[in-house]
Structure formats: structure tokens, C-alpha cells
Tab-separated table of C-alpha atoms in Angstrom:
chain	number	residue	atom	x	y	z
Q	141	MET	CA	0.000	0.000	0.000
Q	142	THR	CA	1.321	3.443	-0.931
Q	143	ARG	CA	2.200	5.495	2.115
Q	144	LYS	CA	-0.272	8.342	2.678
Q	145	ILE	CA	-0.248	11.431	4.888
Q	146	LYS	CA	-2.258	11.050	8.102
Q	147	LEU	CA	-4.189	14.082	9.323
Q	148	GLY	CA	-5.550	15.065	12.707
Q	149	ALA	CA	-7.853	18.061	13.134
Q	150	PHE	CA	-7.079	20.045	16.286
Q	151	LEU	CA	-10.368	21.873	16.819
Q	152	PRO	CA	-11.042	23.643	20.127
Q	153	GLY	CA	-14.490	25.164	19.783
Q	154	GLY	CA	-13.235	28.508	21.062
Q	155	GLY	CA	-10.590	28.623	18.341
Q	156	GLN	CA	-6.873	27.947	18.355
Q	157	HIS	CA	-5.596	31.530	18.090
Q	158	ILE	CA	-5.877	33.496	21.341
Q	159	ALA	CA	-7.880	36.214	19.531
Q	160	SER	CA	-9.926	33.893	17.302
Q	161	TRP	CA	-13.144	34.471	19.250
Q	162	ARG	CA	-13.005	38.142	18.193
Q	163	HIS	CA	-12.950	37.227	14.484
Q	164	PRO	CA	-16.294	37.908	12.737
Q	165	ASP	CA	-16.473	34.305	11.467
Q	166	GLN	CA	-15.935	32.647	14.862
Q	167	PRO	CA	-18.930	32.047	17.166
Q	168	VAL	CA	-18.281	33.788	20.480
Q	169	ASP	CA	-19.751	30.816	22.391
Q	170	GLY	CA	-18.020	28.153	20.270
Q	171	ALA	CA	-16.168	26.637	23.231
Q	172	VAL	CA	-19.431	25.592	24.894
Q	173	SER	CA	-21.633	25.079	21.827
Q	174	PHE	CA	-22.330	21.421	21.129
Q	175	GLU	CA	-23.903	22.265	17.767
Q	176	PHE	CA	-20.730	24.065	16.714
Q	177	HIS	CA	-18.554	21.106	17.703
Q	178	LYS	CA	-20.887	18.831	15.753
Q	179	GLN	CA	-20.468	21.049	12.685
Q	180	LEU	CA	-16.687	20.840	13.055
Q	181	ALA	CA	-16.780	17.036	13.386
Q	182	LEU	CA	-18.906	16.664	10.267
Q	183	THR	CA	-16.590	18.953	8.302
Q	184	ALA	CA	-13.521	17.020	9.465
Q	185	GLU	CA	-15.133	13.752	8.394
Q	186	ARG	CA	-16.079	15.270	5.025
Q	187	GLY	CA	-12.408	16.166	4.652
Q	188	LEU	CA	-11.437	12.536	5.474
Q	189	PHE	CA	-9.392	13.489	8.520
Q	190	ASP	CA	-8.213	10.566	10.620
Q	191	ALA	CA	-9.251	12.105	13.909
Q	192	TYR	CA	-10.684	15.053	15.782
Q	193	PHE	CA	-8.072	15.940	18.407
Q	194	LEU	CA	-8.664	17.932	21.602
Q	195	ALA	CA	-6.198	19.059	24.232
Q	196	ASP	CA	-7.423	19.648	27.753
Q	197	GLY	CA	-6.484	21.691	30.793
Q	198	LEU	CA	-7.431	21.184	34.424
Q	199	ALA	CA	-7.424	24.831	35.512
Q	200	VAL	CA	-9.063	28.060	34.390
Q	201	GLY	CA	-6.813	29.497	31.710
Q	202	PHE	CA	-5.449	26.863	29.326
Q	203	GLY	CA	-2.375	25.336	30.898
Q	204	GLY	CA	-2.835	27.353	34.072
Q	205	ALA	CA	-2.081	30.786	32.557
Q	206	ARG	CA	-4.935	33.267	32.894
Q	207	GLU	CA	-5.326	34.672	29.390
Q	208	GLY	CA	-8.297	36.953	29.982
Q	209	GLY	CA	-9.464	37.297	26.395
Q	210	ASN	CA	-8.898	33.688	25.379
Q	211	ALA	CA	-12.137	31.792	24.760
Q	212	ARG	CA	-10.395	28.563	25.766
Q	213	VAL	CA	-10.475	29.386	29.484
Q	214	ALA	CA	-13.602	27.223	29.840
Q	215	GLY	CA	-15.081	24.447	27.723
Q	216	PHE	CA	-16.154	20.811	27.564
Q	217	GLU	CA	-14.371	17.832	29.079
Q	218	PRO	CA	-13.255	16.088	25.848
Q	219	VAL	CA	-14.268	12.457	26.505
Q	220	THR	CA	-17.780	13.593	27.423
Q	221	LEU	CA	-17.952	15.749	24.294
Q	222	PHE	CA	-16.645	13.020	22.010
Q	223	SER	CA	-19.099	10.468	23.409
Q	224	ALA	CA	-21.878	12.820	22.347
Q	225	LEU	CA	-20.349	13.515	18.914
Q	226	ALA	CA	-19.547	9.916	17.984
Q	227	PRO	CA	-23.105	8.918	16.903
Q	228	PHE	CA	-23.157	11.736	14.324
Q	229	THR	CA	-20.098	10.337	12.503
Q	230	THR	CA	-19.059	6.964	11.099
Q	231	HIS	CA	-15.318	7.062	10.363
Q	232	LEU	CA	-13.761	10.033	12.165
Q	233	GLY	CA	-11.591	9.119	15.137
Q	234	PHE	CA	-11.725	10.981	18.455
Q	235	ILE	CA	-8.478	11.623	20.353
Q	236	ALA	CA	-9.059	13.087	23.798
Q	237	THR	CA	-6.508	14.239	26.336
Q	238	ALA	CA	-6.360	12.864	29.881
Q	239	SER	CA	-3.760	13.452	32.549
Q	240	THR	CA	-1.555	10.745	34.032
Q	241	THR	CA	-0.564	13.230	36.739
Q	242	TYR	CA	-3.980	13.731	38.314
Q	243	GLU	CA	-6.108	10.788	37.150
Q	244	GLU	CA	-6.148	7.242	38.456
Q	245	PRO	CA	-5.462	4.495	35.873
Q	246	PHE	CA	-8.766	2.718	36.515
Q	247	THR	CA	-10.760	5.888	35.795
Q	248	THR	CA	-8.757	6.613	32.645
Q	249	ALA	CA	-9.070	3.044	31.376
Q	250	ARG	CA	-12.807	2.951	32.031
Q	251	LYS	CA	-13.777	6.202	30.335
Q	252	PHE	CA	-11.636	5.630	27.230
Q	253	ALA	CA	-12.793	2.025	26.879
Q	254	SER	CA	-16.353	3.347	27.068
Q	255	LEU	CA	-15.674	5.975	24.383
Q	256	ASP	CA	-14.118	3.256	22.245
Q	257	LEU	CA	-17.289	1.159	22.488
Q	258	ILE	CA	-19.613	4.123	21.945
Q	259	SER	CA	-17.682	5.147	18.815
Q	260	ASP	CA	-17.353	1.539	17.605
Q	261	GLY	CA	-13.577	1.535	17.740
Q	262	ARG	CA	-12.634	5.146	16.971
Q	263	ALA	CA	-11.152	6.373	20.261
Q	264	GLY	CA	-7.647	7.553	21.083
Q	265	TRP	CA	-6.053	8.637	24.356
Q	266	ASN	CA	-3.622	11.556	24.304
Q	267	VAL	CA	-1.342	10.802	27.252
Q	268	VAL	CA	-0.128	13.961	29.001
Q	269	THR	CA	1.766	14.865	32.137
Q	270	THR	CA	0.099	17.981	33.527
Q	271	THR	CA	2.101	21.061	34.434
Q	272	GLY	CA	1.412	24.236	36.378
Q	273	ASP	CA	0.909	25.098	40.028
Q	274	ALA	CA	-2.605	26.405	39.303
Q	275	THR	CA	-3.600	22.884	38.245
Q	276	ALA	CA	-1.806	21.274	41.191
Q	277	GLN	CA	-3.827	23.456	43.549
Q	278	ASN	CA	-7.014	21.877	42.181
Q	279	PHE	CA	-5.764	18.423	43.185
Q	280	ASN	CA	-4.641	18.647	46.804
Q	281	ARG	CA	-1.170	20.008	46.031
Q	282	ASP	CA	0.507	23.391	46.348
Q	283	GLN	CA	3.008	22.875	43.545
Q	284	GLN	CA	3.287	20.815	40.388
Q	285	LEU	CA	5.213	17.543	40.516
Q	286	PRO	CA	8.831	17.635	39.323
Q	287	HIS	CA	9.300	16.896	35.624
Q	288	ALA	CA	11.102	13.558	36.088
Q	289	GLU	CA	8.552	12.313	38.620
Q	290	ARG	CA	5.665	13.186	36.298
Q	291	TYR	CA	7.155	11.005	33.574
Q	292	LYS	CA	7.877	8.076	35.882
Q	293	ARG	CA	4.265	8.215	37.042
Q	294	ALA	CA	3.096	8.487	33.419
Q	295	ALA	CA	4.999	5.390	32.301
Q	296	GLU	CA	3.489	3.308	35.102
Q	297	HIS	CA	0.044	4.832	34.525
Q	298	VAL	CA	0.027	3.787	30.858
Q	299	ASP	CA	1.205	0.298	31.776
Q	300	VAL	CA	-1.662	-0.131	34.249
Q	301	VAL	CA	-4.255	1.209	31.805
Q	302	LYS	CA	-3.137	-1.251	29.121
Q	303	LYS	CA	-3.340	-4.121	31.616
Q	304	LEU	CA	-6.885	-3.066	32.499
Q	305	TRP	CA	-7.889	-2.807	28.840
Q	306	ASP	CA	-6.914	-6.479	28.512
Q	307	SER	CA	-9.145	-7.573	31.420
Q	308	PHE	CA	-11.613	-9.302	29.090
Q	309	GLU	CA	-10.290	-11.293	26.161
Q	310	ASP	CA	-11.961	-10.487	22.857
Q	311	ASP	CA	-14.068	-13.664	22.792
Q	312	ALA	CA	-14.884	-13.701	26.521
Q	313	PHE	CA	-18.573	-12.856	26.061
Q	314	ILE	CA	-20.701	-15.856	25.081
Q	315	ARG	CA	-24.148	-14.363	25.866
Q	316	GLU	CA	-26.168	-17.572	25.414
Q	317	LYS	CA	-29.724	-17.083	26.641
Q	318	ASP	CA	-30.560	-20.786	26.441
Q	319	THR	CA	-27.730	-21.915	28.698
Q	320	GLY	CA	-27.564	-18.788	30.806
Q	321	VAL	CA	-23.823	-18.438	30.168
Q	322	PHE	CA	-22.998	-14.760	29.705
Q	323	PHE	CA	-19.196	-14.893	29.658
Q	324	ASP	CA	-16.306	-17.296	30.062
Q	325	PRO	CA	-14.744	-16.565	33.481
Q	326	SER	CA	-11.439	-18.102	32.334
Q	327	LYS	CA	-11.109	-15.192	29.931
Q	328	LEU	CA	-11.462	-12.472	32.562
Q	329	HIS	CA	-8.199	-11.385	34.192
Q	330	ASP	CA	-7.129	-9.241	37.127
Q	331	ALA	CA	-4.455	-6.609	36.584
Q	332	ASP	CA	-2.854	-7.338	39.982
Q	333	HIS	CA	-0.568	-4.336	39.608
Q	334	ARG	CA	1.654	-3.175	42.459
Q	335	GLY	CA	4.125	-0.450	41.577
Q	336	GLU	CA	5.809	2.689	42.844
Q	337	HIS	CA	2.823	4.939	42.139
Q	338	PHE	CA	-0.206	2.663	41.760
Q	339	LYS	CA	-1.784	-0.407	43.314
Q	340	VAL	CA	-4.648	-1.701	41.141
Q	341	LYS	CA	-6.373	-5.075	41.476
Q	342	GLY	CA	-8.805	-4.989	38.538
Q	343	PRO	CA	-10.336	-6.302	36.387
Q	344	LEU	CA	-11.834	-3.430	34.408
Q	345	ASN	CA	-15.614	-3.565	34.103
Q	346	VAL	CA	-15.646	-2.518	30.413
Q	347	SER	CA	-14.927	-4.874	27.523
Q	348	ARG	CA	-12.636	-4.302	24.538
Q	349	SER	CA	-13.872	-2.759	21.298
Q	350	ARG	CA	-13.621	-3.838	17.669
Q	351	GLN	CA	-10.201	-2.096	17.456
Q	352	GLY	CA	-8.939	-3.881	20.578
Q	353	HIS	CA	-8.282	-0.796	22.668
Q	354	PRO	CA	-7.925	2.960	22.068
Q	355	VAL	CA	-4.974	4.286	20.095
Q	356	ILE	CA	-2.323	5.704	22.445
Q	357	VAL	CA	-1.119	9.204	21.560
Q	358	GLN	CA	1.615	11.181	23.288
Q	359	ALA	CA	3.012	14.681	22.939
Q	360	GLY	CA	6.205	14.833	24.993
Q	361	GLN	CA	9.334	16.286	23.408
Q	362	SER	CA	11.880	16.366	26.235
Q	363	ASP	CA	14.233	13.424	26.675
Q	364	ASP	CA	11.852	11.892	29.231
Q	365	GLY	CA	8.962	12.552	26.865
Q	366	ARG	CA	10.755	10.910	23.949
Q	367	GLY	CA	11.483	7.846	26.049
Q	368	LEU	CA	7.849	7.495	27.059
Q	369	ALA	CA	6.639	8.068	23.498
Q	370	ALA	CA	9.006	5.529	21.958
Q	371	ALA	CA	8.002	2.906	24.508
Q	372	THR	CA	4.240	3.419	24.568
Q	373	ALA	CA	2.830	5.781	21.913
Q	374	GLU	CA	1.314	4.834	18.584
Q	375	VAL	CA	0.902	8.454	17.461
Q	376	ILE	CA	3.153	11.334	18.571
Q	377	PHE	CA	2.072	14.986	18.456
Q	378	THR	CA	5.171	17.187	18.258
Q	379	ALA	CA	6.167	20.820	17.650
Q	380	HIS	CA	8.898	21.993	15.274
Q	381	GLN	CA	9.745	25.194	13.440
Q	382	HIS	CA	12.186	23.667	10.944
Q	383	ILE	CA	12.378	20.490	8.905
Q	384	GLU	CA	15.862	19.793	10.301
Q	385	THR	CA	14.692	19.595	13.934
Q	386	ALA	CA	11.650	17.586	12.844
Q	387	GLN	CA	13.940	15.115	11.084
Q	388	GLU	CA	16.147	14.762	14.154
Q	389	PHE	CA	13.090	14.074	16.314
Q	390	TYR	CA	11.594	11.650	13.750
Q	391	ARG	CA	14.770	9.592	13.405
Q	392	ASP	CA	15.438	9.585	17.136
Q	393	ILE	CA	11.946	8.332	17.988
Q	394	LYS	CA	12.035	5.645	15.310
Q	395	ASN	CA	15.441	4.448	16.558
Q	396	ARG	CA	14.280	4.466	20.179
Q	397	ALA	CA	11.163	2.482	19.246
Q	398	ARG	CA	13.289	-0.043	17.372
Q	399	GLY	CA	15.590	-0.233	20.383
Q	400	VAL	CA	12.780	-1.352	22.697
Q	401	GLY	CA	11.582	-3.994	20.240
Q	402	ARG	CA	8.790	-2.050	18.551
Q	403	ASN	CA	8.103	-1.737	14.835
Q	404	PRO	CA	8.974	1.916	14.033
Q	405	HIS	CA	6.322	1.956	11.299
Q	406	HIS	CA	3.741	1.553	14.064
Q	407	VAL	CA	4.829	4.811	15.720
Q	408	LEU	CA	3.367	7.667	13.672
Q	409	ILE	CA	4.863	11.127	14.098
Q	410	MET	CA	2.536	14.061	13.406
Q	411	PRO	CA	3.904	17.602	13.873
Q	412	GLY	CA	1.435	20.414	14.461
Q	413	VAL	CA	0.812	22.896	11.626
Q	414	SER	CA	-1.265	26.078	11.813
Q	415	PRO	CA	-2.086	27.209	8.247
Q	416	PHE	CA	-3.316	30.629	7.098
Q	417	ILE	CA	-4.627	29.762	3.647
Q	418	GLY	CA	-5.304	32.182	0.796
Q	419	ARG	CA	-5.916	31.768	-2.908
Q	420	SER	CA	-2.995	34.148	-3.234
Q	421	GLU	CA	-0.074	34.970	-0.950
Q	422	GLU	CA	-1.566	38.421	-0.420
Q	423	GLU	CA	-4.886	36.967	0.727
Q	424	ALA	CA	-3.134	34.582	3.130
Q	425	ARG	CA	-1.085	37.431	4.583
Q	426	GLU	CA	-4.203	39.576	4.963
Q	427	LYS	CA	-5.846	36.766	6.960
Q	428	TYR	CA	-2.808	36.505	9.205
Q	429	ASP	CA	-2.562	40.261	9.714
Q	430	ARG	CA	-6.267	40.618	10.440
Q	431	LEU	CA	-6.242	37.996	13.172
Q	432	THR	CA	-3.003	39.332	14.602
Q	433	SER	CA	-4.511	42.805	14.887
Q	434	LEU	CA	-7.195	41.415	17.228
Q	435	ILE	CA	-4.734	40.328	19.937
Q	436	LEU	CA	-5.040	42.309	23.152
Q	437	GLU	CA	-1.690	43.139	24.732
Q	438	GLU	CA	-2.660	41.620	28.079
Q	439	ASP	CA	-3.609	38.351	26.383
Q	440	GLY	CA	-0.344	38.194	24.471
Q	441	ILE	CA	1.606	38.796	27.667
Q	442	GLY	CA	-0.452	36.191	29.521
Q	443	LEU	CA	0.255	33.660	26.786
Q	444	LEU	CA	4.012	34.199	26.943
Q	445	ASN	CA	3.996	34.177	30.742
Q	446	GLY	CA	2.543	30.661	30.595
Q	447	LEU	CA	4.702	29.358	27.748
Q	448	THR	CA	7.935	30.571	29.367
Q	449	GLY	CA	7.245	28.629	32.555
Q	450	GLY	CA	5.107	30.974	34.640
Q	451	THR	CA	7.901	32.578	36.673
Q	452	LEU	CA	8.510	35.564	34.388
Q	453	ASP	CA	5.920	38.362	34.464
Q	454	LEU	CA	6.360	40.387	31.285
Q	455	LYS	CA	3.928	43.154	32.279
Q	456	GLY	CA	6.706	45.516	33.315
Q	457	PHE	CA	8.863	45.012	30.229
Q	458	ASP	CA	9.003	47.005	26.988
Q	459	LEU	CA	6.890	45.022	24.533
Q	460	ASP	CA	9.032	46.282	21.683
Q	461	GLY	CA	12.189	45.049	23.384
Q	462	PRO	CA	13.690	41.525	23.504
Q	463	LEU	CA	12.381	38.638	25.562
Q	464	PRO	CA	14.292	38.698	28.877
Q	465	PRO	CA	15.982	35.579	30.252
Q	466	ALA	CA	13.633	33.170	32.008
Q	467	PRO	CA	14.870	30.445	34.368
Q	468	PRO	CA	13.694	26.930	33.418
Q	469	THR	CA	10.900	25.534	35.553
Q	470	GLU	CA	9.402	22.109	36.256
Q	471	GLY	CA	6.728	22.827	33.632
Q	472	MET	CA	6.865	22.000	29.901
Q	473	LYS	CA	10.645	22.124	29.532
Q	474	SER	CA	10.727	21.432	25.791
Q	475	ARG	CA	8.112	24.104	25.064
Q	476	GLN	CA	9.974	26.663	27.178
Q	477	ALA	CA	13.119	25.951	25.152
Q	478	LEU	CA	11.194	26.156	21.862
Q	479	ILE	CA	9.725	29.567	22.688
Q	480	ARG	CA	13.201	30.854	23.497
Q	481	GLN	CA	14.491	29.388	20.217
Q	482	ILE	CA	11.758	31.133	18.205
Q	483	ALA	CA	12.510	34.461	19.879
Q	484	ASP	CA	16.275	34.215	19.341
Q	485	GLU	CA	16.265	32.865	15.785
Q	486	ASN	CA	13.882	35.541	14.536
Q	487	ASN	CA	15.200	38.358	16.736
Q	488	PHE	CA	11.579	38.898	17.822
Q	489	THR	CA	10.488	41.539	20.272
Q	490	ILE	CA	8.080	40.452	22.997
Q	491	ARG	CA	5.189	41.785	20.906
Q	492	GLN	CA	6.326	40.022	17.715
Q	493	LEU	CA	6.851	36.803	19.649
Q	494	TYR	CA	3.367	36.645	21.124
Q	495	GLN	CA	1.923	37.573	17.734
Q	496	TRP	CA	3.755	34.668	16.112
Q	497	VAL	CA	2.921	32.025	18.740
Q	498	ALA	CA	-0.653	33.251	19.325
Q	499	SER	CA	-2.004	30.739	16.831
Q	500	ALA	CA	0.042	27.613	17.428
Q	501	ARG	CA	1.860	27.928	20.805
Q	502	GLY	CA	5.138	26.965	19.164
Q	503	HIS	CA	3.840	24.690	16.423
Q	504	PHE	CA	4.695	25.485	12.805
Q	505	THR	CA	2.713	28.389	11.309
Q	506	ILE	CA	2.442	28.545	7.498
Q	507	VAL	CA	1.061	31.554	5.637
Q	508	GLY	CA	0.494	30.816	1.951
Q	509	THR	CA	-1.497	29.360	-0.906
Q	510	PRO	CA	-2.809	25.774	-1.012
Q	511	VAL	CA	0.043	24.831	-3.348
Q	512	GLN	CA	2.661	26.356	-1.040
Q	513	ILE	CA	1.195	24.632	2.015
Q	514	ALA	CA	0.975	21.293	0.185
Q	515	ASP	CA	4.596	21.740	-0.944
Q	516	THR	CA	5.711	22.123	2.674
Q	517	LEU	CA	3.693	19.153	3.932
Q	518	GLN	CA	4.984	17.004	1.081
Q	519	GLU	CA	8.593	17.980	1.754
Q	520	TRP	CA	8.321	17.032	5.434
Q	521	PHE	CA	6.388	13.832	4.672
Q	522	GLU	CA	8.812	12.578	2.034
Q	523	ASN	CA	12.004	13.426	3.916
Q	524	GLU	CA	11.716	11.684	7.303
Q	525	ALA	CA	10.193	14.597	9.187
Q	526	ALA	CA	6.563	13.442	9.485
Q	527	ASP	CA	4.125	10.592	8.921
Q	528	GLY	CA	1.278	13.086	8.984
Q	529	PHE	CA	0.232	16.325	10.604
Q	530	ASN	CA	-2.098	17.705	13.224
Q	531	ILE	CA	-3.763	20.677	11.567
Q	532	LEU	CA	-4.465	23.612	13.902
Q	533	PRO	CA	-6.799	26.021	12.045
Q	534	PRO	CA	-6.266	29.505	13.520
Q	535	TRP	CA	-9.973	30.254	13.735
Q	536	LEU	CA	-13.133	28.258	13.128
Q	537	PRO	CA	-14.988	27.224	11.114
Q	538	THR	CA	-13.280	29.136	8.271
Q	539	GLY	CA	-9.772	27.842	8.880
Q	540	LEU	CA	-10.999	24.231	8.784
Q	541	ASP	CA	-13.213	24.874	5.753
Q	542	ASP	CA	-10.267	26.414	3.895
Q	543	PHE	CA	-8.094	23.374	4.556
Q	544	VAL	CA	-10.794	20.892	3.536
Q	545	GLU	CA	-11.797	22.773	0.395
Q	546	LEU	CA	-8.404	24.035	-0.790
Q	547	VAL	CA	-5.476	22.048	0.628
Q	548	ILE	CA	-6.875	18.508	0.805
Q	549	PRO	CA	-7.827	18.444	-2.908
Q	550	GLU	CA	-4.250	19.541	-3.714
Q	551	LEU	CA	-2.829	16.719	-1.565
Q	552	GLN	CA	-5.187	14.255	-3.247
Q	553	ARG	CA	-4.126	15.408	-6.726
Q	554	ARG	CA	-0.557	14.580	-5.727
Q	555	GLY	CA	-1.552	11.115	-4.489
Q	556	LEU	CA	-0.504	12.008	-0.943
Q	557	PHE	CA	-3.868	11.744	0.821
Q	558	ARG	CA	-6.771	9.316	0.757
Q	559	THR	CA	-9.889	9.789	-1.352
Q	560	ALA	CA	-11.897	7.453	0.897
Q	561	TYR	CA	-11.472	5.991	4.375
Q	562	GLU	CA	-9.631	2.672	4.440
Q	563	GLY	CA	-11.636	1.216	7.330
Q	564	ARG	CA	-14.103	1.906	10.109
Q	565	THR	CA	-11.822	2.013	13.136
Q	566	LEU	CA	-9.212	4.620	13.972
Q	567	ARG	CA	-6.512	1.935	13.876
Q	568	GLU	CA	-7.540	0.777	10.413
Q	569	ASN	CA	-7.442	4.304	9.015
Q	570	LEU	CA	-4.079	5.049	10.643
Q	571	GLY	CA	-2.660	1.744	9.411
Q	572	LEU	CA	-1.932	0.517	12.946
Q	573	PRO	CA	-2.121	-3.161	13.925
Q	574	PHE	CA	-4.803	-4.706	16.097
Q	575	PRO	CA	-3.407	-5.076	19.664
Q	576	ILE	CA	-3.562	-8.742	20.606
Q	577	ASN	CA	-4.798	-9.235	24.161
Q	578	ARG	CA	-1.804	-10.223	26.293
Q	579	TYR	CA	-3.642	-13.172	27.845
Q	580	THR	CA	-4.750	-14.513	24.471
Q	581	ALA	CA	-1.163	-14.165	23.272
Q	582	ASP	CA	0.141	-16.042	26.336
Q	583	ARG	CA	-2.361	-18.839	25.756
Q	584	SER	CA	-1.279	-19.118	22.123
Q	585	VAL	CA	2.358	-19.428	23.164
Q	586	VAL	CA	1.504	-22.190	25.649
Q	587	GLN	CA	-0.581	-24.074	23.091
Q	588	ALA	CA	2.167	-23.795	20.520
Q	589	ALA	CA	4.687	-25.195	23.010
Q	590	GLU	CA	2.411	-28.142	23.723
């Protein structure tokens, strides 16, 4: 089968850009409008996207930073939203974020297994370690956990969730009314997990879906994050400004996956891209400039305060001067470094920096025509920088409509993107293998030995 670009649609109802809610095309209540999210899901499925992707925060102000004008300060819990959206679609996957830092594995396993059944095998779990003291203070803590501890907890958390997802073997349910046999108890298994962070008996009281279990997605970019991703993730959401850094990340992850005995082709790397699309370069630039002009200074400052770790208050600095040094924190270390890199490489002032990252928070922003955007995606895809992309439309619904109507046809003309879904489950469309239940696999090994 010819390799094709995979596409995720990153669609917060309040818009991706911090000023998107002020755009005339964006509904002001989009973040809490179910009908608007339904419209976005239907458009994404019409565009043959693999999945609708949603990040999530556990404090007012996305990521713990209070950005007063940002419509993303409050919205839906993503698994709840996706459970409601799933019946309106047939092929689109749903990748929701849940925290390994503040959730228990049993709760995570149960809600994602339920979404997987409700969607008939189209669920994905975006594994995150949650940063920020504001979030910690919502969960019985004064300060966020140290970076290294968060990732140790995350690795064990994912391991427990996968054990729980295997509680019932795929053919455990007999459901014979005549005999009264509902399931085969020999095919129900306890997790019996005892580790450094979790003690979980199991079994999970939700069965597996037609895709086995939800696709595991991860977004870490630090060394700890790369280790976790290579060991556990099937899709990796990453942020890069240049093809060279994307290639380094791509090759490193594939080598790490190979090193722990995984097939690197089953670890899909999807950088984030925020496109401003115009039928001409001038039109694309006008769209970028118009949205940029809607940013309030206090929101831009709030955004940078959060992205630089939360210890540097830029309110007292000259916005037309350089970004001052900021000490690294226990927050998103890779994102802090990326923001500094963007500022230094472009010689941005504070104002120019928040204008540039206002749409994508450090992901790659492209301003151009459909041909120019397709050229860039093709270059990354064909040169070991990406297996696909998470598309972050700056504002909605127009940014998504533009991509579906202008860029996707260009990718299809080049033979780079599907013209129809390959299957019904998220795994089938991503080209990922069915995860064999560990207990079924063990039984097969024993039978083969006999």
C-alpha cells in the first residue's frame, strides 16, 4: 500500500488563536456550543481526517495561565464531548486528552474504553503529564510535581491502563440465553498491579472494542517525553519550526522504538501545523494580519507568561524590546526551550513573539497558498520529518473549511492523501495493527509449546 499522509484536526471550539473568538467568522460561544462542535466534526469527516483531536487543561486558563481574552479558558471535558459527537459520525476518530498526573489508571481506562465502544472503535487517548501550580492546587497540592517524577508516574500509569484494557479477552462474552452463560470466566483477568505509584487489582468492568483498545497518543518532546513516546505511543504529536529539527526528532523516535523492540512503522509522528490559507499569498497574509490585529496586549503577555514557565511576568517590560531571560521551571521544559528558540532565531520583540505564537503555541505556522502549504507538507512527509500532521486552524470554522476545500484536494491530486477511508476504526485508518490481548497471546504461546 502506498504510504499516505495522516491528518488530525485540532479543533477547540473557542478557536486555536488566542484572539480567534473576536474574528467575525468565529462564534463567540463556540467553546461551549455542542452544535458548533458537531459542525466541526462533520466537516472534518467530510475532509477525510483521521481524527478530531482535543487538548485539555485542568485549571481556568489553558495550561494554568490566565489569558483573559482567550475563549479557551472554559469548555467541555473532551471524553464527554466526544461520546456525544460519535453517533453523528461513522469514520472520524476521536483523540481526547487525559492526565496521568492527576487521574487514576482505573478511571482513565474505564472512560476511554467506554468511548471506544460508543464510537465503535474510533477512540484515542492523548497521554499527558500535567504542568502548572494552578492545576496542582485543584488536586490537593501546592506545587506541580517535578518533571522527572511526572514522567515516571506516566509510564506506570500507561502500563496499568493497558493491563486493564486487557481484562476481558476479545471472545470472553458468550451471551447464550438458552444456557444462561454470559461470559467465560477463564477469559477475565485481574491486573494485579503493584508499583511505585499505583496499586490496582482490577479487572476493568468494560470490555474491549472492535479495534482492541484505544490508540495511544503522546506529545512529549523532552528526553523523558521521547522515552515514554518511543516505549508506549502509537501516534506522537510534536512541535517543530524547521524540517531539520523535525527530522532529528523523527529519526530519534524511530530508533528508540526499534531499540525497545517495537516496529517503528507503528509509531506515527505528526507535527502540528497552523495554516493561514489564501488563494494568493496576499490573501493569506491579509488573513494573518487581520487575526493578529485582534490580539489584546494583556492576552499576548499572559500567553508568553505561561509558555515561558510561569515565573517571568512580562507586564513591566518594553513590549518592543527583547524577551528577557527566564529560568527553566518544572513545567513544559521542551516548550519553554522552543519559545526561546523562536525568539532568538527571529530576533523577535516580545510583541512580535506573542503575535507569532498566538495561533500555534510553538507549532509550525504557514502563511500561503494551497500549493505552497501542500509543498511544505509534502517535503516534510517525504524526507523523514513526518508521517502526517495535526492541523491547527487559527480560527473556526473558516480555517478548517479552507483546509478541507483548498489544501486537501491539492494533496489528493498529488496522491498524498486518501480519497476514501480505508476502514471503520481509527486503527484501520491510521494503518496501525490490532493489539492482541496479552492473555490470548500467552495462551497461544503455551498451546504452541504443547
